[in-house]
């Protein structure tokens, strides 16, 4: 069964950095495009970044471009999101997800809180 | 980018009612459409993908339909635990986009 599990969420001060991990199981994540999505308190869902399968092309929403970096470690079958220059507006549940054929797989999410 | 338009933005219904939420894509997305449930303080939960495939463990009162640009989420008999916000999501390619959400309240 294809599964994703995020980790790394924490309380961080404004201006700080954090690295989120998304461990894949049941499939080889390097073969598929993968995305990060977030939901801030009281707000809707927002796609923030993606990495393509194979060539590792990367894509970012304007709201995080230049501050967040998506990457993948194929040896660990794990997706990452490095967050930097964090602001209170980045407080959210961060989830990773992937499309395998027409199937969509979501992880349960990890909470990032930016506060002093 | 493809825009996803959801309606209504909110609704209030009684337990046992049939509830329908619609989602329209600004361009065709074949069946790369998912429905996500979000309860306050909880992580998002995938209900349906490929427009009509029920995620494992999701009650059968939830169903989805549609293809191309017009999609529907139906709750056949609303239950108290279905009070939540529901989002449609297109996932055919980056960027993924989401509808604005529909807040479902129980009368």
mmCIF file of C-alpha atoms in Angstrom:
data_model
loop_
_atom_site.group_PDB
_atom_site.id
_atom_site.type_symbol
_atom_site.label_atom_id
_atom_site.label_comp_id
_atom_site.label_asym_id
_atom_site.label_seq_id
_atom_site.Cartn_x
_atom_site.Cartn_y
_atom_site.Cartn_z
ATOM 1 C CA UNK A 1 0.000 0.000 0.000
ATOM 2 C CA UNK A 2 1.318 3.411 -0.982
ATOM 3 C CA UNK A 3 1.794 5.689 2.028
ATOM 4 C CA UNK A 4 3.383 9.009 2.935
ATOM 5 C CA UNK A 5 4.380 10.178 6.411
ATOM 6 C CA UNK A 6 5.551 13.674 7.193
ATOM 7 C CA UNK A 7 7.772 14.732 10.093
ATOM 8 C CA UNK A 8 9.793 17.694 11.236
ATOM 9 C CA UNK A 9 7.059 20.136 12.143
ATOM 10 C CA UNK A 10 7.933 22.326 15.117
ATOM 11 C CA UNK A 11 7.618 25.708 16.799
ATOM 12 C CA UNK A 12 10.098 28.114 15.229
ATOM 13 C CA UNK A 13 10.775 31.810 15.667
ATOM 14 C CA UNK A 14 10.124 34.322 12.884
ATOM 15 C CA UNK A 15 13.078 34.428 10.527
ATOM 16 C CA UNK A 16 14.009 30.867 11.394
ATOM 17 C CA UNK A 17 14.416 27.739 9.297
ATOM 18 C CA UNK A 18 13.104 24.200 9.376
ATOM 19 C CA UNK A 19 13.322 21.042 7.296
ATOM 20 C CA UNK A 20 10.274 18.869 6.770
ATOM 21 C CA UNK A 21 10.558 15.236 5.705
ATOM 22 C CA UNK A 22 8.072 13.016 3.890
ATOM 23 C CA UNK A 23 8.893 9.317 3.969
ATOM 24 C CA UNK A 24 7.366 7.243 1.177
ATOM 25 C CA UNK A 25 6.520 3.569 1.458
ATOM 26 C CA UNK A 26 4.973 1.116 -0.956
ATOM 27 C CA UNK A 27 6.361 2.908 -4.014
ATOM 28 C CA UNK A 28 9.560 4.489 -5.319
ATOM 29 C CA UNK A 29 9.074 8.217 -4.897
ATOM 30 C CA UNK A 30 11.742 9.169 -7.431
ATOM 31 C CA UNK A 31 9.509 7.750 -10.169
ATOM 32 C CA UNK A 32 6.696 10.201 -9.456
ATOM 33 C CA UNK A 33 6.069 13.882 -9.141
ATOM 34 C CA UNK A 34 5.510 14.892 -5.549
ATOM 35 C CA UNK A 35 4.057 18.003 -3.963
ATOM 36 C CA UNK A 36 3.796 19.900 -0.723
ATOM 37 C CA UNK A 37 0.497 21.478 0.276
ATOM 38 C CA UNK A 38 -0.310 23.542 3.346
ATOM 39 C CA UNK A 39 -3.306 24.820 5.244
ATOM 40 C CA UNK A 40 -3.013 27.813 7.537
ATOM 41 C CA UNK A 41 -5.435 28.140 10.477
ATOM 42 C CA UNK A 42 -8.844 29.219 9.216
ATOM 43 C CA UNK A 43 -7.633 29.305 5.607
ATOM 44 C CA UNK A 44 -8.052 27.099 2.573
ATOM 45 C CA UNK A 45 -5.656 24.578 1.118
ATOM 46 C CA UNK A 46 -2.635 25.929 -0.769
ATOM 47 C CA UNK A 47 -0.280 24.059 -3.087
ATOM 48 C CA UNK A 48 3.223 25.379 -2.435
ATOM 49 C CA UNK A 49 5.791 23.223 -4.232
ATOM 50 C CA UNK A 50 6.341 20.239 -6.489
ATOM 51 C CA UNK A 51 9.187 18.168 -7.844
ATOM 52 C CA UNK A 52 8.797 16.182 -11.035
ATOM 53 C CA UNK A 53 9.460 12.474 -11.328
ATOM 54 C CA UNK A 54 12.753 11.510 -12.917
ATOM 55 C CA UNK A 55 14.252 14.852 -13.954
ATOM 56 C CA UNK A 56 13.623 16.553 -10.624
ATOM 57 C CA UNK A 57 12.328 19.789 -12.078
ATOM 58 C CA UNK A 58 11.042 21.962 -9.252
ATOM 59 C CA UNK A 59 8.072 24.315 -9.014
ATOM 60 C CA UNK A 60 7.028 26.832 -6.381
ATOM 61 C CA UNK A 61 4.072 29.015 -5.532
ATOM 62 C CA UNK A 62 4.875 32.719 -5.517
ATOM 63 C CA UNK A 63 4.189 32.827 -1.770
ATOM 64 C CA UNK A 64 7.227 30.638 -1.011
ATOM 65 C CA UNK A 65 9.513 31.144 -4.013
ATOM 66 C CA UNK A 66 13.037 32.009 -2.913
ATOM 67 C CA UNK A 67 12.374 30.906 0.676
ATOM 68 C CA UNK A 68 11.430 27.228 0.418
ATOM 69 C CA UNK A 69 13.376 24.464 -1.352
ATOM 70 C CA UNK A 70 11.997 21.071 -2.324
ATOM 71 C CA UNK A 71 14.353 18.133 -2.734
ATOM 72 C CA UNK A 72 14.421 14.377 -2.680
ATOM 73 C CA UNK A 73 16.817 11.688 -1.364
ATOM 74 C CA UNK A 74 16.251 8.643 -3.533
ATOM 75 C CA UNK A 75 18.381 6.402 -1.288
ATOM 76 C CA UNK A 76 16.012 7.128 1.602
ATOM 77 C CA UNK A 77 12.856 7.256 -0.537
ATOM 78 C CA UNK A 78 12.148 10.576 1.148
ATOM 79 C CA UNK A 79 10.952 13.993 0.031
ATOM 80 C CA UNK A 80 12.049 17.147 1.823
ATOM 81 C CA UNK A 81 10.975 20.742 2.116
ATOM 82 C CA UNK A 82 13.467 23.230 3.506
ATOM 83 C CA UNK A 83 11.733 26.296 4.894
ATOM 84 C CA UNK A 84 13.672 29.494 5.543
ATOM 85 C CA UNK A 85 12.939 33.150 6.366
ATOM 86 C CA UNK A 86 9.795 31.951 8.054
ATOM 87 C CA UNK A 87 7.039 34.385 8.937
ATOM 88 C CA UNK A 88 3.922 34.013 11.062
ATOM 89 C CA UNK A 89 1.971 33.620 7.827
ATOM 90 C CA UNK A 90 3.784 30.321 7.249
ATOM 91 C CA UNK A 91 2.107 28.761 10.285
ATOM 92 C CA UNK A 92 0.198 25.815 8.842
ATOM 93 C CA UNK A 93 -0.233 22.084 8.567
ATOM 94 C CA UNK A 94 2.138 20.906 5.830
ATOM 95 C CA UNK A 95 1.236 17.773 3.902
ATOM 96 C CA UNK A 96 3.043 15.922 1.138
ATOM 97 C CA UNK A 97 1.177 14.208 -1.654
ATOM 98 C CA UNK A 98 1.778 12.391 -4.899
ATOM 99 C CA UNK A 99 -0.093 11.274 -7.979
ATOM 100 C CA UNK A 100 0.436 7.652 -9.034
ATOM 101 C CA UNK A 101 -1.479 7.209 -12.261
ATOM 102 C CA UNK A 102 -4.894 8.628 -11.401
ATOM 103 C CA UNK A 103 -4.506 7.698 -7.752
ATOM 104 C CA UNK A 104 -3.749 10.470 -5.276
ATOM 105 C CA UNK A 105 -1.868 9.738 -2.076
ATOM 106 C CA UNK A 106 -1.764 12.221 0.838
ATOM 107 C CA UNK A 107 0.194 12.133 4.047
ATOM 108 C CA UNK A 108 -1.429 13.037 7.377
ATOM 109 C CA UNK A 109 0.539 16.282 7.721
ATOM 110 C CA UNK A 110 2.889 17.952 10.182
ATOM 111 C CA UNK A 111 2.317 21.228 12.037
ATOM 112 C CA UNK A 112 4.657 24.186 11.653
ATOM 113 C CA UNK A 113 4.095 27.060 14.056
ATOM 114 C CA UNK A 114 5.983 30.313 13.565
ATOM 115 C CA UNK A 115 5.840 32.430 16.681
ATOM 116 C CA UNK A 116 8.087 34.387 19.004
ATOM 117 C CA UNK B 1 -3.259 28.309 -14.170
ATOM 118 C CA UNK B 2 -6.469 26.331 -14.027
ATOM 119 C CA UNK B 3 -8.965 27.762 -11.546
ATOM 120 C CA UNK B 4 -11.336 25.639 -9.494
ATOM 121 C CA UNK B 5 -14.691 27.179 -8.555
ATOM 122 C CA UNK B 6 -16.694 25.522 -5.825
ATOM 123 C CA UNK B 7 -20.276 26.127 -4.772
ATOM 124 C CA UNK B 8 -21.901 26.772 -2.449
ATOM 125 C CA UNK B 9 -19.406 28.376 -0.069
ATOM 126 C CA UNK B 10 -21.454 27.135 2.864
ATOM 127 C CA UNK B 11 -24.588 25.167 3.558
ATOM 128 C CA UNK B 12 -26.644 24.075 6.511
ATOM 129 C CA UNK B 13 -28.534 20.790 6.380
ATOM 130 C CA UNK B 14 -30.228 18.337 8.698
ATOM 131 C CA UNK B 15 -29.049 14.886 9.637
ATOM 132 C CA UNK B 16 -30.207 12.479 6.962
ATOM 133 C CA UNK B 17 -30.354 15.093 4.210
ATOM 134 C CA UNK B 18 -28.749 14.579 0.821
ATOM 135 C CA UNK B 19 -26.032 17.178 0.263
ATOM 136 C CA UNK B 20 -24.428 18.125 -3.034
ATOM 137 C CA UNK B 21 -21.335 20.272 -3.608
ATOM 138 C CA UNK B 22 -20.206 21.244 -7.080
ATOM 139 C CA UNK B 23 -16.784 22.112 -8.476
ATOM 140 C CA UNK B 24 -16.009 23.548 -11.892
ATOM 141 C CA UNK B 25 -12.571 23.679 -13.512
ATOM 142 C CA UNK B 26 -11.718 26.558 -15.850
ATOM 143 C CA UNK B 27 -10.216 24.019 -18.280
ATOM 144 C CA UNK B 28 -10.682 20.300 -18.733
ATOM 145 C CA UNK B 29 -8.832 18.118 -16.251
ATOM 146 C CA UNK B 30 -10.246 14.739 -17.351
ATOM 147 C CA UNK B 31 -10.773 12.939 -14.014
ATOM 148 C CA UNK B 32 -7.810 14.284 -12.025
ATOM 149 C CA UNK B 33 -10.125 15.635 -9.374
ATOM 150 C CA UNK B 34 -10.057 14.915 -5.653
ATOM 151 C CA UNK B 35 -12.266 15.871 -2.717
ATOM 152 C CA UNK B 36 -10.661 16.697 0.629
ATOM 153 C CA UNK B 37 -12.395 16.942 4.020
ATOM 154 C CA UNK B 38 -11.046 19.333 6.631
ATOM 155 C CA UNK B 39 -12.244 19.440 10.226
ATOM 156 C CA UNK B 40 -11.104 22.179 12.633
ATOM 157 C CA UNK B 41 -7.854 21.237 14.334
ATOM 158 C CA UNK B 42 -7.445 18.135 12.180
ATOM 159 C CA UNK B 43 -5.233 17.351 9.218
ATOM 160 C CA UNK B 44 -6.831 17.232 5.760
ATOM 161 C CA UNK B 45 -8.420 13.909 4.854
ATOM 162 C CA UNK B 46 -8.598 12.598 1.298
ATOM 163 C CA UNK B 47 -12.129 11.361 0.591
ATOM 164 C CA UNK B 48 -12.251 10.771 -3.155
ATOM 165 C CA UNK B 49 -9.728 10.760 -6.011
ATOM 166 C CA UNK B 50 -10.022 10.243 -9.747
ATOM 167 C CA UNK B 51 -13.343 12.081 -9.463
ATOM 168 C CA UNK B 52 -15.250 9.054 -8.188
ATOM 169 C CA UNK B 53 -12.928 6.582 -6.423
ATOM 170 C CA UNK B 54 -13.586 6.369 -2.702
ATOM 171 C CA UNK B 55 -10.464 6.379 -0.551
ATOM 172 C CA UNK B 56 -10.148 3.283 1.635
ATOM 173 C CA UNK B 57 -12.043 3.667 4.898
ATOM 174 C CA UNK B 58 -14.309 6.497 3.728
ATOM 175 C CA UNK B 59 -18.021 5.822 4.368
ATOM 176 C CA UNK B 60 -20.057 4.829 1.338
ATOM 177 C CA UNK B 61 -22.468 7.736 1.873
ATOM 178 C CA UNK B 62 -19.812 9.856 0.152
ATOM 179 C CA UNK B 63 -19.683 9.702 -3.633
ATOM 180 C CA UNK B 64 -18.177 11.723 -6.448
ATOM 181 C CA UNK B 65 -18.933 12.144 -10.117
ATOM 182 C CA UNK B 66 -17.938 14.174 -13.127
ATOM 183 C CA UNK B 67 -15.371 14.422 -15.898
ATOM 184 C CA UNK B 68 -13.667 17.239 -17.737
ATOM 185 C CA UNK B 69 -14.786 20.470 -16.103
ATOM 186 C CA UNK B 70 -17.800 19.714 -13.920
ATOM 187 C CA UNK B 71 -17.685 17.627 -10.772
ATOM 188 C CA UNK B 72 -19.939 16.816 -7.838
ATOM 189 C CA UNK B 73 -19.484 15.542 -4.296
ATOM 190 C CA UNK B 74 -22.592 13.997 -2.775
ATOM 191 C CA UNK B 75 -23.267 12.966 0.791
ATOM 192 C CA UNK B 76 -26.291 10.698 0.525
ATOM 193 C CA UNK B 77 -27.369 10.903 4.174
ATOM 194 C CA UNK B 78 -25.669 13.632 6.179
ATOM 195 C CA UNK B 79 -24.305 12.572 9.565
ATOM 196 C CA UNK B 80 -23.226 14.770 12.504
ATOM 197 C CA UNK B 81 -19.589 13.808 11.992
ATOM 198 C CA UNK B 82 -19.725 15.193 8.448
ATOM 199 C CA UNK B 83 -19.655 18.774 9.740
ATOM 200 C CA UNK B 84 -16.483 20.051 8.078
ATOM 201 C CA UNK B 85 -15.131 22.036 5.171
ATOM 202 C CA UNK B 86 -14.806 20.288 1.835
ATOM 203 C CA UNK B 87 -12.375 21.215 -0.928
ATOM 204 C CA UNK B 88 -12.054 20.057 -4.496
ATOM 205 C CA UNK B 89 -8.552 19.741 -5.892
ATOM 206 C CA UNK B 90 -7.206 19.303 -9.380
ATOM 207 C CA UNK B 91 -4.018 17.273 -9.601
ATOM 208 C CA UNK B 92 -3.308 16.675 -13.268
ATOM 209 C CA UNK B 93 -0.127 18.721 -13.127
ATOM 210 C CA UNK B 94 1.642 21.508 -11.265
ATOM 211 C CA UNK B 95 0.406 23.766 -9.943
ATOM 212 C CA UNK B 96 -2.292 21.848 -8.144
ATOM 213 C CA UNK B 97 -5.185 24.142 -7.339
ATOM 214 C CA UNK B 98 -8.031 23.940 -4.880
ATOM 215 C CA UNK B 99 -11.552 25.212 -4.727
ATOM 216 C CA UNK B 100 -12.398 27.849 -2.159
ATOM 217 C CA UNK B 101 -14.061 25.303 0.086
ATOM 218 C CA UNK B 102 -17.596 24.546 1.219
ATOM 219 C CA UNK B 103 -18.415 24.677 4.915
ATOM 220 C CA UNK B 104 -21.056 22.128 5.845
ATOM 221 C CA UNK B 105 -22.983 22.748 9.048
ATOM 222 C CA UNK B 106 -25.550 20.557 10.740
ATOM 223 C CA UNK B 107 -28.890 22.195 11.578
#
